[in-house]
């Protein structure tokens, strides 16, 4: 399997079994600043965030998983929504912390592991629900952060500020769609990385929830393609800094 960078020019390719492949990908995804927030999502060609089995895992392949691993290693914390954790389960990253967001405090069926040999576990919830979250998860080393709300939702800016206040400057959000869209709409995202699996899925799950009116201008920074036809795009979100 080869991974080829087609944007920007000149075209450059690297076999995925090359001993230097991981370092090469790391340079391709290096952040511009220490305080960087990137989204990393995967979708089918027709925009479904889930594959035939109802999870994103069936859209992924080995190359996508290797890129995901590099992004995690480049980040201080992996941010993910509670509904995604319930649907797919989550193992703590090797190095980065794992932060799980719940706006209701309900983490029943969370499928979180208690492996303290891996990254730290952080639970983000509305202020006033911290004790409910601690009881629901019952993992002794979990850190709970209470943040302000905006209506029925957690404030995207407050979430980011709370994480960075705990020392997590570089953040990668892996979804789900509702959390990713909230962060985009809140103007706190610097970069949107989208893997496009070479498949069509119906009905699937919309990458951008239809109930959320969202319009964000993007600028293509990088595009990779593998031998299976899957695409790996790195989009800049120019408005993020202006809104911060």
C-alpha atoms as one frame of an Amber mdcrd trajectory, in Angstrom:
protein
   0.000   0.000   0.000   1.239   3.493  -0.900   0.120   6.840   0.458   0.563
   9.729  -1.954   0.425  13.443  -1.221  -1.184  15.157  -4.226  -1.731  18.602
  -2.630   0.407  20.624  -2.293   2.736  19.984  -5.220   5.119  18.376  -5.906
   3.502  14.957  -5.620   5.206  12.725  -3.055   4.529   9.070  -2.250   5.591
   6.716   0.520   4.941   2.968   1.049   3.057   2.387   4.290   5.570  -0.322
   5.261   8.499   2.091   4.920  10.352   2.284   8.276  10.138   6.086   8.085
   6.429   6.180   7.175   5.236   7.267  10.623   7.795  10.088  10.829   6.823
  11.234   7.328   3.131  11.377   8.262   4.032  13.189  11.476   5.662  15.969
   9.508   2.651  16.179   7.176   0.318  16.702  10.155   2.518  18.896  12.324
   0.439  21.677  13.939   1.287  25.333  13.411   1.203  26.201  17.123   1.153
  24.409  20.489  -2.462  25.550  21.121  -4.070  23.778  18.173  -7.524  22.210
  17.824  -8.153  19.844  14.956 -11.154  17.737  14.084 -10.417  14.291  12.726
 -13.453  12.553  11.232 -14.155   9.866   8.670 -17.070   9.610   6.256 -18.254
   7.651   3.243 -18.285   9.297  -0.186 -21.947  10.252   0.361 -21.190  11.803
   3.761 -22.162   9.102   6.244 -20.157   9.161   9.488 -20.893   5.468  10.082
 -20.347   2.371   7.998 -22.480  -0.727   7.442 -22.104  -1.877  11.061 -23.304
   1.450  12.472 -19.845   2.579  13.615 -17.010   4.532  12.013 -14.706   1.529
  12.382 -16.159  -0.170   9.296 -15.256   2.904   7.214 -11.637   2.855   8.329
  -8.646   0.959   6.970  -5.084   0.372   8.138  -3.758   3.589   6.588  -6.491
   5.673   8.199  -5.787   4.084  11.582  -2.075   4.805  11.262  -2.770   8.458
  10.452  -5.178   8.633  13.406  -2.442   7.237  15.655  -0.005   9.901  14.509
  -2.531  12.685  15.163  -3.113  11.344  18.662   0.616  11.247  19.353   0.887
  14.871  18.190  -1.888  15.924  20.613  -2.164  16.391  24.366  -5.768  15.188
  24.528  -8.312  13.297  22.388 -11.772  14.856  22.732 -14.883  12.766  22.040
 -18.614  12.884  22.778 -20.297  10.503  25.221 -22.673   9.128  22.561 -19.712
   8.110  20.411 -18.108   6.357  23.378 -21.341   4.439  23.994 -21.659   3.418
  20.356 -18.055   2.494  19.655 -16.247   2.092  22.966 -12.919   3.816  23.542
  -9.525   2.631  24.701  -7.369   5.325  26.227  -4.620   6.500  23.861  -1.055
   5.432  24.624   0.201   8.943  25.332  -2.534  11.553  25.002  -5.315  11.963
  27.535  -8.890  11.009  26.614 -11.561  13.651  27.334 -15.224  12.580  27.134
 -17.916  15.258  26.862 -21.397  14.812  28.314 -23.949  17.626  28.422 -26.441
  15.653  30.530 -24.123  13.899  32.954 -25.546  10.553  31.817 -22.665   8.206
  31.105 -24.550   4.947  31.437 -23.124   2.252  29.167 -19.996   4.333  28.711
 -17.674   1.394  27.813 -14.615   3.227  29.161 -11.653   1.219  30.382  -9.806
   1.816  33.636  -6.303   1.137  32.282  -4.164   3.618  34.227  -1.036   2.595
  32.292  -2.288   4.606  29.314  -3.315   8.266  28.952  -5.318  10.130  31.571
  -9.139  10.076  31.532 -10.921  13.451  31.707 -14.703  13.890  31.894 -16.175
  17.223  30.756 -19.689  18.132  31.932 -21.856  21.134  32.888 -21.089  22.769
  36.204 -23.140  21.240  38.974 -23.089  17.729  37.499 -19.559  16.792  38.524
 -20.582  14.384  41.322 -23.184  12.672  39.138 -20.515  12.068  36.496 -18.018
  10.713  39.043 -20.602   8.243  40.337 -21.647   7.189  36.831 -18.124   6.348
  35.720 -16.590   5.197  39.008 -13.045   5.182  37.655 -10.881   6.493  40.510
  -8.242   8.288  38.440 -10.748  10.130  36.195 -10.530  13.923  36.340 -13.883
  15.773  36.097 -14.124  19.282  34.644 -17.328  21.307  35.086 -17.802  24.045
  32.475 -20.457  26.710  31.731 -23.355  26.061  29.378 -24.954  28.044  26.540
 -28.650  27.176  26.662 -28.869  23.373  26.614 -25.330  22.897  25.303 -21.873
  23.187  26.755 -20.024  26.290  25.622 -17.414  25.248  23.007 -15.090  28.031
  24.103 -15.514  27.062  27.767 -14.704  23.427  26.979 -11.523  24.376  25.162
 -10.479  26.884  27.831 -11.075  24.310  30.589  -8.932  21.695  28.855  -6.139
  24.148  28.171  -6.344  25.347  31.755  -5.495  21.767  32.738  -2.434  21.749
  30.480  -3.978  20.207  27.341  -2.939  22.745  24.709  -3.120  20.577  21.588
  -6.560  18.981  21.097  -7.833  16.503  18.508 -11.596  15.942  18.451 -12.748
  12.633  16.964 -16.476  13.389  17.049 -19.200  12.465  16.967 -20.877  14.743
  14.455 -22.814  16.810  17.014 -19.734  17.677  19.071 -17.630  18.357  15.983
 -20.287  20.649  14.515 -20.677  22.516  17.811 -16.934  23.189  17.912 -16.944
  24.366  14.290 -19.939  26.628  14.879 -18.275  27.962  18.041 -15.266  29.164
  16.064 -12.676  27.221  18.081 -11.441  24.808  15.392  -8.160  25.477  13.603
  -8.197  22.502  11.262 -10.632  19.903   9.921  -9.096  16.577   8.880 -11.490
  14.368   6.935 -10.832  10.824   5.777 -13.145   9.801   2.925 -13.678   6.061
   2.632 -14.142   4.810  -0.935 -17.634   3.491  -0.239 -21.296   4.529  -0.265
 -23.426   3.936   2.827 -27.191   4.358   3.144 -28.903   5.496   5.276 -25.910
   6.045   7.560 -25.398   8.985   9.918 -24.978  12.518   8.590 -21.498  13.940
   9.119 -23.133  17.315   9.834 -26.420  16.896  11.745 -29.282  18.340   9.659
 -30.816  20.062  12.683 -27.740  22.289  13.074 -27.460  25.224  10.678 -23.747
  25.446   9.993 -21.717  27.265   7.369 -17.940  27.397   7.782 -15.491  28.385
   5.058 -12.608  25.936   4.609  -9.321  26.083   2.718  -7.677  22.899   1.403
  -4.205  22.592   2.861  -3.281  19.013   2.027  -4.712  15.989   0.252  -3.435
  12.427   0.449  -4.744   9.366  -1.393  -3.990   5.688  -0.844  -4.025   2.792
  -3.297  -7.572   1.849  -2.235  -8.883   5.261  -3.311  -9.471   6.585   0.199
  -8.773  10.307   0.628  -7.222  12.143   3.564  -7.863  15.889   3.465  -6.464
  18.535   5.769  -8.647  21.671   5.696  -7.736  24.949   7.398 -10.509  26.879
   9.167  -9.359  30.481   8.579 -12.046  32.094  10.758 -11.013  30.292  13.959
  -8.302  32.726  15.046 -10.425  35.750  14.195 -13.201  34.521  16.518 -10.924
  33.588  19.408
